[in-house]
Amino acid sequence: MSDGIPRATPAENAAFIAAFLLPGLLRGTVTTARPGHTVTNRLGTLGYAHRLTAQLRERYGGRPVLVKGLAGPTLLVLSGEDVREVLSASDEVYSLAAPEKLKGLAPFLDGTLLLSTGAERRERAAFVGEVLGSAETAHRMADRFAEIAAEEAATLVPGVVTYDRLDACWNRVARRCLYGDAARDDHELSRVLARLRLAGNWAGLRGRAQARLSARYDELITGHLLRAEPGSLAALAAATPRGPATSVVRQAAFWLMGFTVPTPALMQSLALLASFPCPPARLRGCLLEGLRLWAPVPVLVRTTTRDTDWYGDVLPAGTSVLIPLILHARDSRLGYAHTFSPGIWDDGTAEREWLLGPFSRGDGQCKGMNLALHVATAFLAELLRRATPELEGRPLPPRLPLMLDTLKLRIVLREAAR
């Protein structure tokens, strides 16, 4: 098609702001702000976003729509073909270093792979890929990390698992895997990171606080890297070649932030497993299903780095490109859109479908995805080996809701008979 990109009407622009931008500000652009999370759940904002994007797709025949965001024009990507076009393209065309991320994250994550472009990104990607995705990590450290996950999971049984209790437990797993057993009780490290992320929700308006916290965070990370405890990723990082722009401290600082993604996935998976039977061999799929059904970040954002052609129109450099996961992962044309279907992650269905990407796709795919899933699967397997999960209140319905308030879930782990 070459008849240009449709421009949203004033009413559609207002609806876009109400469905995506305002709820995003309430929830937090960098991390979840609890009051905003509660408000958006009560209002059902993701349901509104899903209906709006489905209507726009039907109205404009699946073509992307140019809407007016708070920071300028935004291309709303509504078809699977266009999702593939964006995510399969080079980061040098559609950059992950979007202005929204830079404002909130740069004060403490400047120099990380996430916010890098060009030659620096290639250098950092090689280093991060070697540490997080190397054969040594996959084979030599995988078993040790699974042991750590099992040891910490055992501390939750028997008992009632809340989000906060699970998060504290998982953070111990993350600190031990990344920086070694000596970091297990370094609660300050996780507290400083949490405060940095909350400050980042203010899009740079709390720069002084972020600068102070960032200095302390780097100091703590540096101490763990210098110790390079054997069996940790810190030790592997110390032995991995790097270039002048690698910024090892900042990469290692970001790993802890990235390792928090499994917390909501684990909580969601326990709720799903308490409601629907699932064979142990599909626990990895269970985790991915939780992330598909209720993505912690409901949109993927990229920024064009050069003028690009779209449907005969030229999209200027610096245009935001937004992929609404809430539309694509819950597309009514997918037979499994609203149901618990862990098998799609085993039979190739999800791999073939670019609409499904909890960890993104292409150049932007998380380098630590397989490692995080391996450790989280071991954690979940140990919980299920020791206990049977029961969801307090009513089990989840067969047709799953668009929103699940993980902060309010309570999972009873009843110790299994041996």
Tab-separated table of C-alpha atoms in Angstrom:
chain	number	residue	atom	x	y	z
A	1	MET	CA	0.000	0.000	0.000
A	2	SER	CA	1.261	3.483	-0.781
A	3	ASP	CA	-1.581	5.816	0.082
A	4	GLY	CA	0.149	7.318	3.093
A	5	ILE	CA	-0.071	7.112	6.848
A	6	PRO	CA	-3.471	8.055	8.302
A	7	ARG	CA	-3.472	10.962	10.753
A	8	ALA	CA	-5.588	10.549	13.843
A	9	THR	CA	-8.512	12.883	14.328
A	10	PRO	CA	-8.582	15.231	17.353
A	11	ALA	CA	-10.991	12.831	19.074
A	12	GLU	CA	-8.679	9.884	18.373
A	13	ASN	CA	-5.682	11.824	19.675
A	14	ALA	CA	-7.544	12.554	22.892
A	15	ALA	CA	-8.524	8.902	23.203
A	16	PHE	CA	-4.887	7.847	22.670
A	17	ILE	CA	-3.689	10.155	25.436
A	18	ALA	CA	-6.401	8.835	27.775
A	19	ALA	CA	-5.723	5.177	26.916
A	20	PHE	CA	-1.923	5.132	26.870
A	21	LEU	CA	-0.118	8.269	27.950
A	22	LEU	CA	-1.984	9.271	31.092
A	23	PRO	CA	-2.210	5.707	32.496
A	24	GLY	CA	1.492	5.290	31.701
A	25	LEU	CA	2.330	8.399	33.701
A	26	LEU	CA	0.154	7.184	36.580
A	27	ARG	CA	1.679	3.700	36.626
A	28	GLY	CA	5.189	5.044	36.165
A	29	THR	CA	7.364	5.307	33.065
A	30	VAL	CA	10.323	3.472	34.649
A	31	THR	CA	8.846	1.390	37.462
A	32	THR	CA	5.440	0.721	38.983
A	33	ALA	CA	4.123	3.413	41.286
A	34	ARG	CA	1.683	1.642	43.577
A	35	PRO	CA	-0.986	4.355	43.852
A	36	GLY	CA	-1.054	4.736	40.062
A	37	HIS	CA	-1.100	0.976	39.604
A	38	THR	CA	-4.158	0.730	41.840
A	39	VAL	CA	-5.974	3.557	40.056
A	40	THR	CA	-5.344	2.213	36.548
A	41	ASN	CA	-6.441	-1.274	37.576
A	42	ARG	CA	-9.673	0.044	39.042
A	43	LEU	CA	-10.348	2.107	35.919
A	44	GLY	CA	-9.552	-0.800	33.599
A	45	THR	CA	-7.330	1.363	31.405
A	46	LEU	CA	-5.812	-1.573	29.499
A	47	GLY	CA	-9.285	-2.652	28.413
A	48	TYR	CA	-9.829	0.843	27.044
A	49	ALA	CA	-6.458	0.732	25.259
A	50	HIS	CA	-7.280	-2.659	23.752
A	51	ARG	CA	-10.661	-1.484	22.434
A	52	LEU	CA	-9.216	1.753	21.045
A	53	THR	CA	-6.376	0.097	19.124
A	54	ALA	CA	-8.698	-2.622	17.771
A	55	GLN	CA	-11.082	0.090	16.541
A	56	LEU	CA	-8.256	2.057	14.935
A	57	ARG	CA	-6.958	-1.064	13.213
A	58	GLU	CA	-10.382	-1.787	11.767
A	59	ARG	CA	-11.010	1.844	10.798
A	60	TYR	CA	-7.705	2.278	8.975
A	61	GLY	CA	-7.335	-1.202	7.518
A	62	GLY	CA	-4.395	-2.191	9.690
A	63	ARG	CA	-2.203	0.695	8.585
A	64	PRO	CA	-0.238	2.486	11.291
A	65	VAL	CA	-1.751	5.709	12.590
A	66	LEU	CA	0.156	8.880	13.356
A	67	VAL	CA	-1.051	10.266	16.670
A	68	LYS	CA	0.051	13.260	18.714
A	69	GLY	CA	1.861	12.213	21.861
A	70	LEU	CA	2.855	14.471	24.722
A	71	ALA	CA	6.371	14.777	23.285
A	72	GLY	CA	5.463	14.931	19.585
A	73	PRO	CA	4.262	12.674	16.763
A	74	THR	CA	3.989	8.955	17.497
A	75	LEU	CA	3.455	6.147	15.012
A	76	LEU	CA	1.018	3.609	16.440
A	77	VAL	CA	1.811	0.212	14.853
A	78	LEU	CA	-1.331	-1.873	14.384
A	79	SER	CA	-0.473	-4.810	12.083
A	80	GLY	CA	1.692	-7.863	12.570
A	81	GLU	CA	3.590	-7.170	9.358
A	82	ASP	CA	4.552	-3.709	10.589
A	83	VAL	CA	5.542	-5.064	14.006
A	84	ARG	CA	7.961	-7.411	12.230
A	85	GLU	CA	9.236	-4.523	10.110
A	86	VAL	CA	10.160	-2.464	13.167
A	87	LEU	CA	11.524	-5.195	15.421
A	88	SER	CA	13.533	-6.970	12.717
A	89	ALA	CA	15.179	-3.755	11.549
A	90	SER	CA	18.537	-2.613	12.849
A	91	ASP	CA	18.731	-0.638	16.060
A	92	GLU	CA	20.496	1.953	13.933
A	93	VAL	CA	17.125	2.656	12.286
A	94	TYR	CA	14.678	2.125	15.177
A	95	SER	CA	16.599	2.904	18.339
A	96	LEU	CA	15.743	1.599	21.802
A	97	ALA	CA	17.174	4.825	23.223
A	98	ALA	CA	13.832	6.609	23.072
A	99	PRO	CA	13.581	10.069	24.701
A	100	GLU	CA	11.178	8.717	27.327
A	101	LYS	CA	13.794	6.189	28.454
A	102	LEU	CA	16.640	8.667	28.311
A	103	LYS	CA	14.862	11.156	30.569
A	104	GLY	CA	14.074	8.625	33.258
A	105	LEU	CA	16.987	6.187	33.038
A	106	ALA	CA	20.025	8.079	31.760
A	107	PRO	CA	20.992	9.532	35.167
A	108	PHE	CA	21.901	6.040	36.401
A	109	LEU	CA	21.979	3.851	33.284
A	110	ASP	CA	23.873	6.054	30.841
A	111	GLY	CA	26.438	3.817	29.175
A	112	THR	CA	24.312	0.673	29.306
A	113	LEU	CA	23.432	-1.371	26.249
A	114	LEU	CA	19.796	-0.294	26.636
A	115	LEU	CA	20.583	3.370	26.015
A	116	SER	CA	23.392	2.923	23.489
A	117	THR	CA	23.577	3.505	19.750
A	118	GLY	CA	26.092	3.050	16.944
A	119	ALA	CA	29.594	1.683	17.516
A	120	GLU	CA	29.283	1.943	21.308
A	121	ARG	CA	26.175	-0.241	21.224
A	122	ARG	CA	27.945	-2.867	19.113
A	123	GLU	CA	30.876	-2.983	21.539
A	124	ARG	CA	28.626	-3.227	24.572
A	125	ALA	CA	26.377	-5.812	22.903
A	126	ALA	CA	29.379	-8.063	22.301
A	127	PHE	CA	30.410	-7.839	25.954
A	128	VAL	CA	26.919	-8.345	27.369
A	129	GLY	CA	26.212	-11.194	24.962
A	130	GLU	CA	29.425	-12.932	26.013
A	131	VAL	CA	28.657	-12.624	29.728
A	132	LEU	CA	24.924	-13.346	29.678
A	133	GLY	CA	24.680	-15.676	26.717
A	134	SER	CA	28.022	-17.437	26.511
A	135	ALA	CA	28.431	-21.203	26.538
A	136	GLU	CA	30.133	-20.899	29.927
A	137	THR	CA	27.102	-19.147	31.385
A	138	ALA	CA	24.711	-21.621	29.770
A	139	HIS	CA	26.548	-24.762	30.857
A	140	ARG	CA	28.897	-24.155	33.769
A	141	MET	CA	26.871	-21.593	35.711
A	142	ALA	CA	23.349	-22.713	34.838
A	143	ASP	CA	23.359	-25.558	37.359
A	144	ARG	CA	24.710	-23.360	40.139
A	145	PHE	CA	22.128	-20.671	39.442
A	146	ALA	CA	19.368	-23.282	39.500
A	147	GLU	CA	20.626	-24.424	42.906
A	148	ILE	CA	20.484	-20.846	44.187
A	149	ALA	CA	16.934	-20.464	42.895
A	150	ALA	CA	15.858	-23.710	44.586
A	151	GLU	CA	17.485	-22.766	47.898
A	152	GLU	CA	15.685	-19.436	48.046
A	153	ALA	CA	12.356	-20.815	46.802
A	154	ALA	CA	12.393	-23.318	49.660
A	155	THR	CA	12.197	-20.441	52.156
A	156	LEU	CA	8.678	-19.621	50.941
A	157	VAL	CA	7.183	-23.028	51.771
A	158	PRO	CA	4.842	-23.399	53.524
A	159	GLY	CA	3.197	-20.009	53.710
A	160	VAL	CA	1.300	-17.297	51.908
A	161	VAL	CA	3.112	-15.650	49.023
A	162	THR	CA	2.425	-11.972	48.463
A	163	TYR	CA	4.088	-9.857	45.810
A	164	ASP	CA	6.361	-8.180	48.347
A	165	ARG	CA	7.439	-11.483	49.898
A	166	LEU	CA	8.122	-12.999	46.501
A	167	ASP	CA	9.988	-9.893	45.345
A	168	ALA	CA	12.279	-9.935	48.385
A	169	CYS	CA	12.998	-13.631	47.830
A	170	TRP	CA	13.670	-13.208	44.127
A	171	ASN	CA	15.987	-10.265	44.761
A	172	ARG	CA	18.125	-12.575	46.900
A	173	VAL	CA	18.302	-14.960	43.951
A	174	ALA	CA	19.272	-12.126	41.617
A	175	ARG	CA	21.988	-10.730	43.879
A	176	ARG	CA	23.543	-14.159	44.441
A	177	CYS	CA	23.555	-15.096	40.745
A	178	LEU	CA	24.874	-11.751	39.572
A	179	TYR	CA	27.340	-10.827	42.300
A	180	GLY	CA	27.830	-13.918	44.484
A	181	ASP	CA	26.675	-15.254	47.840
A	182	ALA	CA	28.254	-12.317	49.665
A	183	ALA	CA	25.656	-10.082	47.997
A	184	ARG	CA	22.712	-12.150	49.267
A	185	ASP	CA	21.892	-9.802	52.125
A	186	ASP	CA	22.965	-6.570	50.460
A	187	HIS	CA	19.476	-5.133	50.852
A	188	GLU	CA	20.814	-1.616	50.397
A	189	LEU	CA	21.693	-2.426	46.791
A	190	SER	CA	18.100	-3.352	45.947
A	191	ARG	CA	16.682	-0.446	47.979
A	192	VAL	CA	18.858	2.099	46.157
A	193	LEU	CA	17.833	0.641	42.800
A	194	ALA	CA	14.151	0.828	43.752
A	195	ARG	CA	14.534	4.468	44.778
A	196	LEU	CA	16.410	5.279	41.572
A	197	ARG	CA	13.657	3.773	39.448
A	198	LEU	CA	10.936	5.640	41.325
A	199	ALA	CA	12.850	8.883	40.864
A	200	GLY	CA	13.119	8.027	37.164
A	201	ASN	CA	9.321	8.123	36.866
A	202	TRP	CA	9.661	11.897	37.110
A	203	ALA	CA	11.424	12.020	33.718
A	204	GLY	CA	14.526	13.816	34.923
A	205	LEU	CA	12.765	16.258	37.250
A	206	ARG	CA	14.464	14.641	40.250
A	207	GLY	CA	17.913	14.767	38.720
A	208	ARG	CA	19.702	15.809	41.906
A	209	ALA	CA	18.257	12.892	43.876
A	210	GLN	CA	19.068	10.508	41.043
A	211	ALA	CA	22.657	11.747	40.847
A	212	ARG	CA	23.159	11.126	44.571
A	213	LEU	CA	21.530	7.699	44.481
A	214	SER	CA	23.320	6.762	41.279
A	215	ALA	CA	26.721	7.478	42.818
A	216	ARG	CA	25.896	5.178	45.736
A	217	TYR	CA	24.498	2.493	43.430
A	218	ASP	CA	27.654	2.523	41.279
A	219	GLU	CA	29.768	2.324	44.429
A	220	LEU	CA	27.927	-0.773	45.639
A	221	ILE	CA	28.075	-2.446	42.214
A	222	THR	CA	31.791	-1.669	41.884
A	223	GLY	CA	32.486	-3.358	45.216
A	224	HIS	CA	30.790	-6.562	44.078
A	225	LEU	CA	32.560	-6.489	40.708
A	226	LEU	CA	35.956	-6.020	42.323
A	227	ARG	CA	35.275	-8.984	44.612
A	228	ALA	CA	34.427	-11.064	41.486
A	229	GLU	CA	33.187	-13.964	43.585
A	230	PRO	CA	33.773	-17.300	41.786
A	231	GLY	CA	30.599	-18.761	40.315
A	232	SER	CA	28.930	-15.379	39.802
A	233	LEU	CA	28.359	-13.319	36.677
A	234	ALA	CA	30.631	-10.702	38.240
A	235	ALA	CA	33.507	-13.175	38.030
A	236	LEU	CA	32.694	-13.955	34.415
A	237	ALA	CA	32.497	-10.244	33.613
A	238	ALA	CA	35.914	-9.705	35.157
A	239	ALA	CA	37.415	-12.333	32.847
A	240	THR	CA	35.650	-11.143	29.675
A	241	PRO	CA	37.518	-8.871	27.245
A	242	ARG	CA	36.078	-5.399	26.898
A	243	GLY	CA	36.704	-2.233	24.914
A	244	PRO	CA	37.158	1.377	26.021
A	245	ALA	CA	33.417	2.113	25.807
A	246	THR	CA	32.133	-1.068	27.490
A	247	SER	CA	31.192	0.612	30.812
A	248	VAL	CA	31.277	-2.635	32.805
A	249	VAL	CA	29.898	-1.066	35.989
A	250	ARG	CA	26.876	0.316	34.175
A	251	GLN	CA	26.208	-2.971	32.368
A	252	ALA	CA	26.358	-4.844	35.671
A	253	ALA	CA	24.141	-2.221	37.277
A	254	PHE	CA	21.489	-2.760	34.619
A	255	TRP	CA	21.584	-6.550	35.006
A	256	LEU	CA	20.040	-6.277	38.459
A	257	MET	CA	17.242	-4.098	37.098
A	258	GLY	CA	16.651	-6.565	34.262
A	259	PHE	CA	16.621	-9.504	36.658
A	260	THR	CA	13.540	-8.084	38.403
A	261	VAL	CA	11.315	-8.864	35.382
A	262	PRO	CA	10.618	-12.453	36.544
A	263	THR	CA	8.950	-11.258	39.773
A	264	PRO	CA	5.582	-10.374	38.182
A	265	ALA	CA	5.919	-13.363	35.839
A	266	LEU	CA	6.394	-15.709	38.786
A	267	MET	CA	3.414	-14.221	40.633
A	268	GLN	CA	1.245	-14.479	37.538
A	269	SER	CA	2.421	-18.037	36.873
A	270	LEU	CA	1.529	-19.140	40.396
A	271	ALA	CA	-1.953	-17.669	39.959
A	272	LEU	CA	-2.318	-19.491	36.627
A	273	LEU	CA	-1.014	-22.789	38.005
A	274	ALA	CA	-3.361	-22.528	40.974
A	275	SER	CA	-6.246	-22.204	38.505
A	276	PHE	CA	-5.286	-24.507	35.615
A	277	PRO	CA	-3.360	-27.804	35.436
A	278	CYS	CA	-0.012	-27.685	33.664
A	279	PRO	CA	2.649	-30.402	33.273
A	280	PRO	CA	6.035	-29.629	34.874
A	281	ALA	CA	7.734	-29.723	31.464
A	282	ARG	CA	5.861	-26.557	30.492
A	283	LEU	CA	6.870	-24.315	33.372
A	284	ARG	CA	8.990	-22.146	31.074
A	285	GLY	CA	5.921	-21.707	28.890
A	286	CYS	CA	3.883	-20.828	31.987
A	287	LEU	CA	6.266	-17.978	32.783
A	288	LEU	CA	6.133	-16.688	29.221
A	289	GLU	CA	2.342	-16.973	29.177
A	290	GLY	CA	2.121	-14.796	32.266
A	291	LEU	CA	4.230	-12.177	30.509
A	292	ARG	CA	2.168	-12.433	27.323
A	293	LEU	CA	-1.174	-12.193	29.071
A	294	TRP	CA	-0.163	-9.393	31.446
A	295	ALA	CA	2.966	-7.700	30.157
A	296	PRO	CA	4.681	-5.604	32.872
A	297	VAL	CA	5.266	-2.961	30.171
A	298	PRO	CA	2.181	-2.816	27.887
A	299	VAL	CA	3.984	-1.067	25.003
A	300	LEU	CA	7.308	-1.289	23.165
A	301	VAL	CA	8.763	2.066	22.166
A	302	ARG	CA	11.358	2.830	19.511
A	303	THR	CA	12.605	6.094	17.987
A	304	THR	CA	13.511	6.597	14.326
A	305	THR	CA	17.108	7.689	13.848
A	306	ARG	CA	16.669	8.693	10.213
A	307	ASP	CA	13.908	9.535	7.763
A	308	THR	CA	12.076	6.306	6.931
A	309	ASP	CA	9.465	5.451	4.309
A	310	TRP	CA	6.084	4.252	5.530
A	311	TYR	CA	3.264	3.567	3.088
A	312	GLY	CA	4.586	6.240	0.737
A	313	ASP	CA	5.040	8.824	3.493
A	314	VAL	CA	8.353	9.882	4.977
A	315	LEU	CA	8.510	9.489	8.749
A	316	PRO	CA	10.990	12.083	10.073
A	317	ALA	CA	13.942	11.136	12.238
A	318	GLY	CA	13.088	11.413	15.913
A	319	THR	CA	9.529	10.085	15.555
A	320	SER	CA	8.376	7.768	18.335
A	321	VAL	CA	7.159	4.331	17.214
A	322	LEU	CA	4.812	2.594	19.632
A	323	ILE	CA	3.878	-1.100	19.502
A	324	PRO	CA	0.839	-1.761	21.749
A	325	LEU	CA	1.421	-5.236	23.204
A	326	ILE	CA	-2.045	-5.133	24.734
A	327	LEU	CA	-3.493	-5.269	21.208
A	328	HIS	CA	-1.113	-7.751	19.641
A	329	ALA	CA	-0.728	-10.282	22.467
A	330	ARG	CA	-4.504	-10.271	23.018
A	331	ASP	CA	-5.492	-10.076	19.343
A	332	SER	CA	-8.941	-11.646	19.089
A	333	ARG	CA	-7.875	-13.263	15.805
A	334	LEU	CA	-5.505	-15.490	17.795
A	335	GLY	CA	-7.352	-18.559	19.036
A	336	TYR	CA	-5.459	-18.467	22.326
A	337	ALA	CA	-5.604	-14.685	22.866
A	338	HIS	CA	-7.435	-14.742	26.210
A	339	THR	CA	-6.675	-18.248	27.433
A	340	PHE	CA	-3.813	-19.897	29.302
A	341	SER	CA	-1.915	-21.660	26.507
A	342	PRO	CA	1.644	-22.538	27.591
A	343	GLY	CA	1.963	-25.006	24.726
A	344	ILE	CA	2.400	-22.201	22.182
A	345	TRP	CA	5.893	-21.627	23.591
A	346	ASP	CA	6.864	-25.268	22.975
A	347	ASP	CA	5.360	-26.059	19.563
A	348	GLY	CA	6.784	-23.094	17.652
A	349	THR	CA	3.553	-21.079	17.531
A	350	ALA	CA	4.892	-18.187	19.597
A	351	GLU	CA	8.268	-18.244	17.845
A	352	ARG	CA	6.590	-17.794	14.458
A	353	GLU	CA	4.317	-15.018	15.705
A	354	TRP	CA	6.180	-11.718	15.970
A	355	LEU	CA	3.191	-10.197	17.716
A	356	LEU	CA	4.277	-12.126	20.822
A	357	GLY	CA	7.484	-10.812	22.331
A	358	PRO	CA	7.615	-10.419	26.124
A	359	PHE	CA	11.380	-9.877	25.819
A	360	SER	CA	11.104	-8.078	22.449
A	361	ARG	CA	12.606	-9.417	19.217
A	362	GLY	CA	15.488	-8.739	16.856
A	363	ASP	CA	18.333	-6.439	17.922
A	364	GLY	CA	16.297	-5.247	20.886
A	365	GLN	CA	15.711	-8.681	22.402
A	366	CYS	CA	16.952	-8.944	25.976
A	367	LYS	CA	20.394	-10.584	26.003
A	368	GLY	CA	19.707	-12.156	29.390
A	369	MET	CA	16.316	-13.618	28.438
A	370	ASN	CA	17.333	-17.282	28.410
A	371	LEU	CA	19.343	-16.974	31.613
A	372	ALA	CA	16.502	-15.237	33.474
A	373	LEU	CA	13.972	-17.810	32.246
A	374	HIS	CA	16.262	-20.690	33.225
A	375	VAL	CA	16.662	-19.413	36.779
A	376	ALA	CA	12.988	-18.464	37.142
A	377	THR	CA	11.896	-21.878	35.866
A	378	ALA	CA	14.116	-23.589	38.438
A	379	PHE	CA	12.627	-21.354	41.136
A	380	LEU	CA	9.081	-22.194	40.093
A	381	ALA	CA	9.863	-25.909	39.801
A	382	GLU	CA	11.151	-26.015	43.368
A	383	LEU	CA	8.033	-24.292	44.683
A	384	LEU	CA	5.835	-26.835	42.934
A	385	ARG	CA	7.989	-29.726	44.102
A	386	ARG	CA	7.485	-28.665	47.689
A	387	ALA	CA	3.953	-27.291	47.630
A	388	THR	CA	0.596	-27.010	45.905
A	389	PRO	CA	-0.391	-23.408	45.081
A	390	GLU	CA	-3.893	-22.188	45.902
A	391	LEU	CA	-5.172	-18.761	44.902
A	392	GLU	CA	-6.973	-17.013	47.740
A	393	GLY	CA	-10.485	-16.132	46.638
A	394	ARG	CA	-11.847	-17.459	43.360
A	395	PRO	CA	-9.627	-19.120	40.738
A	396	LEU	CA	-9.007	-17.310	37.477
A	397	PRO	CA	-11.761	-17.734	34.860
A	398	PRO	CA	-11.111	-19.631	31.599
A	399	ARG	CA	-11.331	-16.365	29.636
A	400	LEU	CA	-8.600	-14.395	31.349
A	401	PRO	CA	-9.038	-10.693	32.115
A	402	LEU	CA	-6.948	-8.021	30.404
A	403	MET	CA	-5.642	-6.821	33.761
A	404	LEU	CA	-4.411	-8.786	36.776
A	405	ASP	CA	-3.474	-6.928	39.941
A	406	THR	CA	-0.348	-8.834	40.965
A	407	LEU	CA	0.169	-6.548	43.958
A	408	LYS	CA	-3.032	-7.875	45.516
A	409	LEU	CA	-2.620	-11.568	44.736
A	410	ARG	CA	-2.167	-13.972	47.626
A	411	ILE	CA	-0.995	-17.497	46.850
A	412	VAL	CA	-1.202	-20.146	49.576
A	413	LEU	CA	1.612	-22.704	49.306
A	414	ARG	CA	0.483	-25.866	51.081
A	415	GLU	CA	3.369	-28.207	51.729
A	416	ALA	CA	3.104	-31.329	49.586
A	417	ALA	CA	2.972	-34.726	51.275
A	418	ARG	CA	6.198	-36.721	50.959
